[in-house]
Coordinates of C-alpha atoms and ligand atoms in Angstrom, one line a residue:
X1 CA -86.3 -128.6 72.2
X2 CA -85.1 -127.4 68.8
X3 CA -81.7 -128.7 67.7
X4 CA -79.3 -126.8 64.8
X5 CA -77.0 -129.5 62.9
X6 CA -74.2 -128.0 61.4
X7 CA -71.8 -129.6 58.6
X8 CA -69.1 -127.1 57.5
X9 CA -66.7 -127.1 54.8
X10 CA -64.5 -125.1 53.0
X11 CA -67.2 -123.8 50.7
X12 CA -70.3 -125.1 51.8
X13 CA -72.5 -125.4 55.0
X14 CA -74.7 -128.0 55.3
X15 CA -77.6 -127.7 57.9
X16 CA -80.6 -129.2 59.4
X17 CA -83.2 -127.8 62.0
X18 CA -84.9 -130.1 64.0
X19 CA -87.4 -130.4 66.9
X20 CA -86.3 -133.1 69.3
X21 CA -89.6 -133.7 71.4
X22 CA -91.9 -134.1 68.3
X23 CA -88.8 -136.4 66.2
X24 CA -89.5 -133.6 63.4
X25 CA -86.7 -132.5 61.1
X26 CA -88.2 -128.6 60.5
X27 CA -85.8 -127.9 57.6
X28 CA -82.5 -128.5 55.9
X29 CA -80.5 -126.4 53.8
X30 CA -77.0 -125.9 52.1
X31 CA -75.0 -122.9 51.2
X32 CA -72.6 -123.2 48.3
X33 CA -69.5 -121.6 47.1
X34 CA -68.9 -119.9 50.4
X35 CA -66.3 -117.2 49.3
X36 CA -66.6 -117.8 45.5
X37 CA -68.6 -116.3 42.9
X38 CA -72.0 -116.4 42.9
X39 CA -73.0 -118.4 45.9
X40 CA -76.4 -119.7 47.0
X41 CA -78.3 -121.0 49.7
X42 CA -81.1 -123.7 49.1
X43 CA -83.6 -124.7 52.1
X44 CA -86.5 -127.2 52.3
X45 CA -89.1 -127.6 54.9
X46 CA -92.3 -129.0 54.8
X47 CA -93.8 -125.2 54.3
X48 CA -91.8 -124.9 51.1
X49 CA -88.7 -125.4 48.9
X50 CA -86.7 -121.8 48.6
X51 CA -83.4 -121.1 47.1
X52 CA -81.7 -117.2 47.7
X53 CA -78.8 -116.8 45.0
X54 CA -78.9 -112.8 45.3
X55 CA -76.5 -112.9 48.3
X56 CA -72.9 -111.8 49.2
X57 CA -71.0 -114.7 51.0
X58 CA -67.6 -114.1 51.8
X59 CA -67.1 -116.6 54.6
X60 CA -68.4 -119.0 57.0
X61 CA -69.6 -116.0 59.2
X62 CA -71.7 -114.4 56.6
X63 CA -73.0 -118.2 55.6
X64 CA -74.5 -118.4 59.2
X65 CA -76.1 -114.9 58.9
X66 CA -77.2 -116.2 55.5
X67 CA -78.5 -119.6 57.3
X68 CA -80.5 -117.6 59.9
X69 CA -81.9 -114.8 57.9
X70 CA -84.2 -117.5 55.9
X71 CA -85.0 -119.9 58.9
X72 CA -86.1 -117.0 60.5
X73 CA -87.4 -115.5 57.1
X74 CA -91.7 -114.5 57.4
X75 CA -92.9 -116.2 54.5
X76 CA -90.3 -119.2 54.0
X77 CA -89.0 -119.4 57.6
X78 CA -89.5 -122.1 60.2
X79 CA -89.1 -120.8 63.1
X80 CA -89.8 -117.1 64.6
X81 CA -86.0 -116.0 65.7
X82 CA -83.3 -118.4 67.0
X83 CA -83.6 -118.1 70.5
X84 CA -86.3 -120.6 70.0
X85 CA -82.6 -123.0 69.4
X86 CA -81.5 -124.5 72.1
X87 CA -78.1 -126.1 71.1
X88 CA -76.1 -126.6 68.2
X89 CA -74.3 -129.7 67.3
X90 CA -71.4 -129.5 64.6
X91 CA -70.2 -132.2 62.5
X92 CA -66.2 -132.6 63.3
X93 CA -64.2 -134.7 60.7
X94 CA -61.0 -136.1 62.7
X95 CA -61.3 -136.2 66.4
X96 CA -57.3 -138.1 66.2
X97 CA -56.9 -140.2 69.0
X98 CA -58.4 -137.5 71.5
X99 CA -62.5 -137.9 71.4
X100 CA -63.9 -141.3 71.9
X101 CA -67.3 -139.3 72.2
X102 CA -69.1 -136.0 71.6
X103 CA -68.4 -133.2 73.9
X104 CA -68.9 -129.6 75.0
X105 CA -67.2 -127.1 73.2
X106 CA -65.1 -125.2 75.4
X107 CA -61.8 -122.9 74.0
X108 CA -59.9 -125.8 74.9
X109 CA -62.3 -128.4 73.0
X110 CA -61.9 -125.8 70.1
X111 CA -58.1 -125.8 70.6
X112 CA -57.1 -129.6 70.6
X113 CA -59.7 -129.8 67.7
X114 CA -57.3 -126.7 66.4
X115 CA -54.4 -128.9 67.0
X116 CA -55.3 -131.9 65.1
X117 CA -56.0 -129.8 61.5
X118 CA -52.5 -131.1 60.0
X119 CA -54.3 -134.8 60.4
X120 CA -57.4 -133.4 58.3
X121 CA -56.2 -130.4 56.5
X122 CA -59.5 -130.0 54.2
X123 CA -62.0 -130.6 56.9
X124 CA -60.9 -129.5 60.1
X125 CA -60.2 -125.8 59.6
X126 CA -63.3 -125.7 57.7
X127 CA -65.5 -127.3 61.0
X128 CA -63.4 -124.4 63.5
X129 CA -64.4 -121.6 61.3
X130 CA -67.9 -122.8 61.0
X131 CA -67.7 -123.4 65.1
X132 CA -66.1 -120.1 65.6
X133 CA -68.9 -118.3 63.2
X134 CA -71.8 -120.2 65.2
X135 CA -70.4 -119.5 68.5
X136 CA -70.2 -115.8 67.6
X137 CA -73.8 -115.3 66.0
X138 CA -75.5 -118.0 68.6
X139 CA -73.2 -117.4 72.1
X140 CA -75.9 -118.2 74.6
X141 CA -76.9 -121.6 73.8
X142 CA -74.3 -125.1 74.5
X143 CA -72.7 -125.8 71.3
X144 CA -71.6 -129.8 71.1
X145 CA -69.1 -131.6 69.0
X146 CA -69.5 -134.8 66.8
X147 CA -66.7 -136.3 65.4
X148 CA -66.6 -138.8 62.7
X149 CA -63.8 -140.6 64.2
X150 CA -64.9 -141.6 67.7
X151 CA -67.2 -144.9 67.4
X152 CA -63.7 -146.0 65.9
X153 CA -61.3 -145.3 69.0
X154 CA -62.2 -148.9 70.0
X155 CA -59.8 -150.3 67.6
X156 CA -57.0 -152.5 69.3
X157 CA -53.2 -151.0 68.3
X158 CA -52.6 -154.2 66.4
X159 CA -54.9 -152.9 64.0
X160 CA -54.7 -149.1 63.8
X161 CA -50.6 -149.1 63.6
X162 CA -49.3 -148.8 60.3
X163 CA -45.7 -150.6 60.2
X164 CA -43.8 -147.7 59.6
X165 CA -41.3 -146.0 62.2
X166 CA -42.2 -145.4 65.6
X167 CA -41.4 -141.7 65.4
X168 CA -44.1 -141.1 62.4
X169 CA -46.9 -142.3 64.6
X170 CA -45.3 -140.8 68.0
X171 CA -45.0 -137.5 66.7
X172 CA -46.9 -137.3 63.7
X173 CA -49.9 -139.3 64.9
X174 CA -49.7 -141.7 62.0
X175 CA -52.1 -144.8 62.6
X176 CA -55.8 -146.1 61.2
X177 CA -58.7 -143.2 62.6
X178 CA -61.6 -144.1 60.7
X179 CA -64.5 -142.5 60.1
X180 CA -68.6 -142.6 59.0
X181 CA -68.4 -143.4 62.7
X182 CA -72.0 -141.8 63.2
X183 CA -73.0 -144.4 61.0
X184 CA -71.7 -147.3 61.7
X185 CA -72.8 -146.9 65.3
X186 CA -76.4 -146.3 64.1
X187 CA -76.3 -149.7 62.2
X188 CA -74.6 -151.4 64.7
X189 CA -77.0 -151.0 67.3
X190 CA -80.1 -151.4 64.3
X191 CA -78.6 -154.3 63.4
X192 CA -78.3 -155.8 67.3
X193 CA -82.4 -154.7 67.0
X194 CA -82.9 -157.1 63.8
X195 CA -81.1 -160.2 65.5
X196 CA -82.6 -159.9 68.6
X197 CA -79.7 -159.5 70.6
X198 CA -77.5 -156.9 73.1
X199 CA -75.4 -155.0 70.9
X200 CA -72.6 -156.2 73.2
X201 CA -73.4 -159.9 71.8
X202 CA -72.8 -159.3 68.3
X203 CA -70.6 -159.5 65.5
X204 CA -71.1 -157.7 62.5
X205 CA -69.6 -156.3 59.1
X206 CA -70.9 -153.3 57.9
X207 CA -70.5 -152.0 54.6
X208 CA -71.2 -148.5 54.6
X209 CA -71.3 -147.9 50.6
X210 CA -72.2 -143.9 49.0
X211 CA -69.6 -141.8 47.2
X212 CA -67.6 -142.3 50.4
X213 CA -66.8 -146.4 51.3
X214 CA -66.3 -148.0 54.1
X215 CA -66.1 -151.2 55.6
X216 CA -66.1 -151.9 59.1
X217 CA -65.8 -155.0 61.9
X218 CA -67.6 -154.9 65.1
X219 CA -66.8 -157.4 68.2
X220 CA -68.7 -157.4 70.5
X221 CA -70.4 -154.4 69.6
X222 CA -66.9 -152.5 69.1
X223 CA -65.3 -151.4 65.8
X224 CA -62.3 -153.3 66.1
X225 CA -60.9 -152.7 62.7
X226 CA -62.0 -150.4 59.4
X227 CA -61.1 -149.7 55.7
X228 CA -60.9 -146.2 56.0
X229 CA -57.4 -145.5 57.6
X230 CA -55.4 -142.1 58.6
X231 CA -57.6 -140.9 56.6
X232 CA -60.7 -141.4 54.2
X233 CA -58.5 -142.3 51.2
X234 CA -57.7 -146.2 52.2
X235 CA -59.9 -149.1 51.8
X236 CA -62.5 -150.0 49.0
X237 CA -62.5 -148.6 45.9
X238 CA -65.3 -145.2 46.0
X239 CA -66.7 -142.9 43.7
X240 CA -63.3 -140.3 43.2
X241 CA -61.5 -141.8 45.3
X242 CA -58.4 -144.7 45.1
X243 CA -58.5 -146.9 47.9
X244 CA -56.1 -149.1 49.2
X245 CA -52.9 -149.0 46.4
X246 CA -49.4 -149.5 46.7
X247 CA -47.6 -146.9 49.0
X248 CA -45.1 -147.1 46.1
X249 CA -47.4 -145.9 43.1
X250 CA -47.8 -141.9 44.7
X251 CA -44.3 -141.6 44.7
X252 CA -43.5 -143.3 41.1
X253 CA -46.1 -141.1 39.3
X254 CA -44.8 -137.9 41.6
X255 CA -42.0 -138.9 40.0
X256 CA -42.4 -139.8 36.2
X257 CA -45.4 -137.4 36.0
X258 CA -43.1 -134.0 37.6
X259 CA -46.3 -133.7 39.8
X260 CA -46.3 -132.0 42.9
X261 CA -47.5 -134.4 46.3
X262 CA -50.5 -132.0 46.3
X263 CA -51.0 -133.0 42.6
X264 CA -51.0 -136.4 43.2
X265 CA -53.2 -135.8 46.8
X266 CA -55.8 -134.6 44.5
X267 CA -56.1 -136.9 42.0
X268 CA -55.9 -139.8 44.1
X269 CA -58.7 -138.2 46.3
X270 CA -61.0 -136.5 43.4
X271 CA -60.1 -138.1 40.2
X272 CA -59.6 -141.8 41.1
X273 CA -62.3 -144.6 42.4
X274 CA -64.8 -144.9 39.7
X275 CA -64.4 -142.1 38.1
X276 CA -60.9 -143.2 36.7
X277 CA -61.9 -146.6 35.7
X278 CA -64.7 -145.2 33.9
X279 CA -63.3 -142.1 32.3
X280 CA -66.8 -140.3 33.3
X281 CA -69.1 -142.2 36.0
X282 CA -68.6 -142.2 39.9
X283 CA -72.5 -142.3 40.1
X284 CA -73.0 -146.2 40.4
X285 CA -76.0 -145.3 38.5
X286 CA -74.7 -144.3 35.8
X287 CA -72.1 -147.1 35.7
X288 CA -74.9 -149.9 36.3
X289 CA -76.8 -148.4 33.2
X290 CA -74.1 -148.6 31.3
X291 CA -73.3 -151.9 31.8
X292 CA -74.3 -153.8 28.6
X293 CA -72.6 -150.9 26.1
X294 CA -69.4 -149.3 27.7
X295 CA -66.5 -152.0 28.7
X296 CA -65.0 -149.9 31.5
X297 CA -68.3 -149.5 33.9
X298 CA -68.4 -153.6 33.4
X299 CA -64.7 -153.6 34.9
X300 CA -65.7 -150.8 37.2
X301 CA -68.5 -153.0 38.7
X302 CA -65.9 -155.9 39.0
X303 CA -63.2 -154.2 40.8
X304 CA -65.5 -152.3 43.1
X305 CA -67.1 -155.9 43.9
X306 CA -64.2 -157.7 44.4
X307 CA -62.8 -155.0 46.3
X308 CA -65.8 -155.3 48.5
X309 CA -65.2 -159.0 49.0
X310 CA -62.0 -158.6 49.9
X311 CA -63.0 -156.9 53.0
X312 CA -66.1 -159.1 54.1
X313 CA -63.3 -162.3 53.4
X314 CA -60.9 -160.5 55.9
X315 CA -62.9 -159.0 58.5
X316 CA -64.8 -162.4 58.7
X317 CA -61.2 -164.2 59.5
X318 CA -60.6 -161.2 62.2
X319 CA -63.6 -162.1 63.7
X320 CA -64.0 -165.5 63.6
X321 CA -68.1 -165.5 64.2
X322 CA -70.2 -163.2 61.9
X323 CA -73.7 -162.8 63.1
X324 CA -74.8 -160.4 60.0
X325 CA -73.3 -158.5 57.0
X326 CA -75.3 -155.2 56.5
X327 CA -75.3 -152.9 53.4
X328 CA -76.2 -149.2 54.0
X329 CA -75.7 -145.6 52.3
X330 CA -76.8 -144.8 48.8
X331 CA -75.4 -147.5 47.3
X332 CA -75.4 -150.2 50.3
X333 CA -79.4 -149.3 50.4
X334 CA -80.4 -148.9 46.8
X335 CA -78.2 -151.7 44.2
X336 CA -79.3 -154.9 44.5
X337 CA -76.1 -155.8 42.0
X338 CA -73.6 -154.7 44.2
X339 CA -74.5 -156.4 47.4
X340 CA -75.5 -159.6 45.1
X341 CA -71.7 -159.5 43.5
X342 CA -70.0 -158.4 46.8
X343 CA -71.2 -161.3 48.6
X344 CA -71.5 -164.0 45.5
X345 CA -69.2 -166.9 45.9
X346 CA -69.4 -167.2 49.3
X347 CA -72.1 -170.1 49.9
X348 CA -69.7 -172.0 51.3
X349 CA -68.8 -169.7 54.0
X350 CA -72.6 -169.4 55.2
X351 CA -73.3 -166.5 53.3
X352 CA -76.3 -167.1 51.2
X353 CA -78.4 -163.9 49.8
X354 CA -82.0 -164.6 48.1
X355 CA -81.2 -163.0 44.6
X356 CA -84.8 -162.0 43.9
X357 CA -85.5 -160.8 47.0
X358 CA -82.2 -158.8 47.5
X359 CA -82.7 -157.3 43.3
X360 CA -86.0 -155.1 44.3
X361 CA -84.9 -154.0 47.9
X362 CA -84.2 -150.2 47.8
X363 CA -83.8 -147.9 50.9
X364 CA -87.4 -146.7 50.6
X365 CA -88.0 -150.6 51.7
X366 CA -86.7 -149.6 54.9
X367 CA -85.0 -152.7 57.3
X368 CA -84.8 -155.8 55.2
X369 CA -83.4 -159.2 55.6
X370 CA -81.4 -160.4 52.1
X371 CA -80.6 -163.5 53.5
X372 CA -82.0 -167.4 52.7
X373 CA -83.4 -169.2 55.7
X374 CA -80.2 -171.5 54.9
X375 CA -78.2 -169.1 55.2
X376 CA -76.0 -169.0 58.9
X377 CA -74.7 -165.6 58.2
X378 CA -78.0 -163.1 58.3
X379 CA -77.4 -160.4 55.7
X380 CA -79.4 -157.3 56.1
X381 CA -80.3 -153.9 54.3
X382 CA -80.6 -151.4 56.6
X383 CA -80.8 -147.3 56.2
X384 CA -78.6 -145.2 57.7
X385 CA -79.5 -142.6 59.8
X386 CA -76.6 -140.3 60.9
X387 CA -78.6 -137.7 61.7
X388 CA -80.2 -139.0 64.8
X389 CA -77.3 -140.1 66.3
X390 CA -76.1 -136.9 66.0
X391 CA -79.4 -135.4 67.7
X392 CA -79.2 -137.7 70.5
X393 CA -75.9 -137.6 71.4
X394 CA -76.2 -133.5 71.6
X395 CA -79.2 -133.7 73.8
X396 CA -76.6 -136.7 75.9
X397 CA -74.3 -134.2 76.1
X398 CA -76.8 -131.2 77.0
X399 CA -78.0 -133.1 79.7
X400 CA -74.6 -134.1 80.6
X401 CA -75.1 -138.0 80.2
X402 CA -71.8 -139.9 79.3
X403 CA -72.3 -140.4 75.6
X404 CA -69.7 -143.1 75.6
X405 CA -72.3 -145.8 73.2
X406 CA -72.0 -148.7 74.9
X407 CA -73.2 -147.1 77.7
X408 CA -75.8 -144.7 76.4
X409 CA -79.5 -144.9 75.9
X410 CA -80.1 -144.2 72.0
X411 CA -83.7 -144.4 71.3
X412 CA -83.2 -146.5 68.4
X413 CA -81.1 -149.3 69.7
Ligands
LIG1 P1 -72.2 -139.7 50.3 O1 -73.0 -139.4 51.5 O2 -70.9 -140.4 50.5 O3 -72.1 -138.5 49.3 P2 -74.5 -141.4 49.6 O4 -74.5 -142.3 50.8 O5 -75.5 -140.3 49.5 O6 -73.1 -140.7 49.4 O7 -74.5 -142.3 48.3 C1 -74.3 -141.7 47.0 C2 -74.3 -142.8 46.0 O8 -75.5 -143.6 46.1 C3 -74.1 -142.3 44.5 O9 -73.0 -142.9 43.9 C4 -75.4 -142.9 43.9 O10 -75.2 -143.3 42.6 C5 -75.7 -144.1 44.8 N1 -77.1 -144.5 44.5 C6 -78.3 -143.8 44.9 N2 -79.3 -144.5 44.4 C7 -78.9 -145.6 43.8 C8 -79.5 -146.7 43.1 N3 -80.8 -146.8 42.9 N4 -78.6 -147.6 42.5 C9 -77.3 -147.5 42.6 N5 -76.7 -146.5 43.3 C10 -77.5 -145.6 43.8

């Protein structure tokens, strides 16, 4: 059973081809600058690494034509023409309050996913028209919908309400969403693997850490409370973007600055995080190189850490018994520093991490344990794999199994 991932957005498609009964991802590609000049399309597969940059595309349509033309392609192909493809999934950003699952895509699907653009304004629009073109090139097969939002839908009201009036979160549907939901569900039920448990049994913090942060409690097996809020701008501090700051501070500099609140929208989501405390670095890379000469990634490191601390500190009050603290993404799976710094200082709380263990642990390590045997909070590296929950659920939903997680059989859990 060949599966097509699809991640649309507004100028790019991101996609991966894979065979679900051998567990083989066939290829992955990306095209860029959809509807700019000069747009290309990169694939890789195990047959070869291509790249076609003397193409016209205009939209999302022409993308998917692009997309097939070179899976299908003789000599740099994978597959022989797409009827070999027996469903699509696509990558949905903000589900609101509507999906607690993936689904079918019917016109209505497509519709309340319509309806709930204004929430996600970059993203949404982006993942219809990408929908729309598939469903037009590709009508014949079941196309599914994953949203980023959905392992979150657990969350009790107490914590996804914003205090603000009633009317703003009646009407406007203004409360905490979430998202990296496909991930934090994989590690939840990885991390219910490493402790030997049901994932129903545990409590965990998850620090989902790449250019995109996130920080979330599970109960129980539940996300019962995140950092990322209406929408991916709250919470730590990440690559471009802000985090959690005064409500005040947008309005102030819209204000003193004369800056429009789209201005302000886009600096807070591309020019902030790391790259503002730096003046140049959102790659923690670059910042933990530059560490010994250049003041601002040293402060950068700090706040990013503390930041980080913060969280673990508050999610461990809301739920009273942590069974592990797990670091994934690029940056939870590959720096030893900032897992070290985000969890030094608290020995006392029964969080103890073995420094020269934890210093040489990169993803390529796979599942790791960081913790000391002392140590009554287990602490854990673990990759993420997004991908496969993604694959599952679409076969779930093709063989129309309830998808809901607590009751479906992933393979990896
Ligand atoms: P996203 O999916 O949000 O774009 P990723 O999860 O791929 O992000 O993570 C990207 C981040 O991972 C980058 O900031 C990169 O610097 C960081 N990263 C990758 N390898 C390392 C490493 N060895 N040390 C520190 N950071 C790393």
């Amino acid at each position: 059973m060949i599966i097509l991932a699809l991640n649309c957005g507004s100028s790019s498609l991101k996609y991966q081809l894979y065979d679900y009964s051998k567990k083989e991802l066939l290829a992955k590609g990306i095209v860029e600058r959809i509807g700019l000049e000069d747009p290309i399309i990169s694939q890789e597969s195990d047959k070869n690494k291509c790249k076609d940059i003397d193409v016209s595309i205009k939209d999302h349509t022409t993308a998917i034509k692009a997309m097939v033309k070179l899976l299908t392609d003789k000599e740099q192909g994978v597959i022989d023409d797409m009827s070999s493809i027996s469903a699509v999934g696509h990558r949905v950003v903000h589900g609101g309050d509507k999906f607690t699952q993936s689904v079918k895509l019917t016109k209505e699907i497509i519709d309340t996913i319509r309806s709930l653009s204004y929430l996600a304004p970059l993203h949404n629009p982006a993942n219809i028209d990408g929908i729309d073109a598939a469903m037009s090139i590709l009508p014949n097969i079941d196309h599914i919908a994953i949203f980023d939002t959905a392992f979150h839908q657990s969350i009790p009201e107490k914590a996804f309400r914003y205090a603000v009036p009633i009317s703003w979160y009646e009407d406007e549907k203004v409360r905490r969403y979430g998202f990296h939901g496909t991930s934090h569900l994989y590690i939840s039920k990885r991390s219910a693997k490493l402790l030997g448990k049901e994932a129903k049994d545990c409590n965990l913090i998850i620090l989902h850490i790449g250019n995109g942060v996130s920080v979330t409690a599970i109960e129980n097996g539940l996300s019962v409370d995140t950092s990322m809020g209406m929408t991916p701008l709250e919470g730590a501090i990440m690559g471009t973007r802000s985090g959690d700051l005064d409500p005040a501070i947008p309005l102030f500099i819209e204000k003193r600055l004369k800056l429009s609140s789209d201005e302000v929208d886009s600096i807070l989501n591309k020019e902030s995080g790391l790259l503002a405390i730096t003046g140049k670095y959102s790659d923690r890379r670059d910042i933990e190189n530059n560490l010994e000469t250049d003041k601002s990634c040293k402060l950068a490191l700090e706040m990013e850490c503390y930041r980080l601390k913060k969280y673990i500190g508050m999610y461990m009050a809301v739920l009273g018994r942590v069974d592990a603290i797990i670091f994934t993404a690029g940056v939870g799976e590959n720096s030893g520093l900032i897992r070290e710094l985000s969890v030094s200082g608290l020995e006392n709380y029964g969080i103890k991490i073995d420094q020269a263990k934890n210093i040489g642990i990169f993803s390529k390590h796979g599942e790791t344990e960081l913790s000391t045997k002392e140590s009554t909070i287990k602490i854990f590296m673990i990759p993420t794999n997004e991908e496969i929950v993604f694959i599952e659920d679409v076969v779930g939903v093709l063989n129309s199994k309830d998808t809901n997680h607590m009751k479906f059989d992933y393979s990896f859990k």
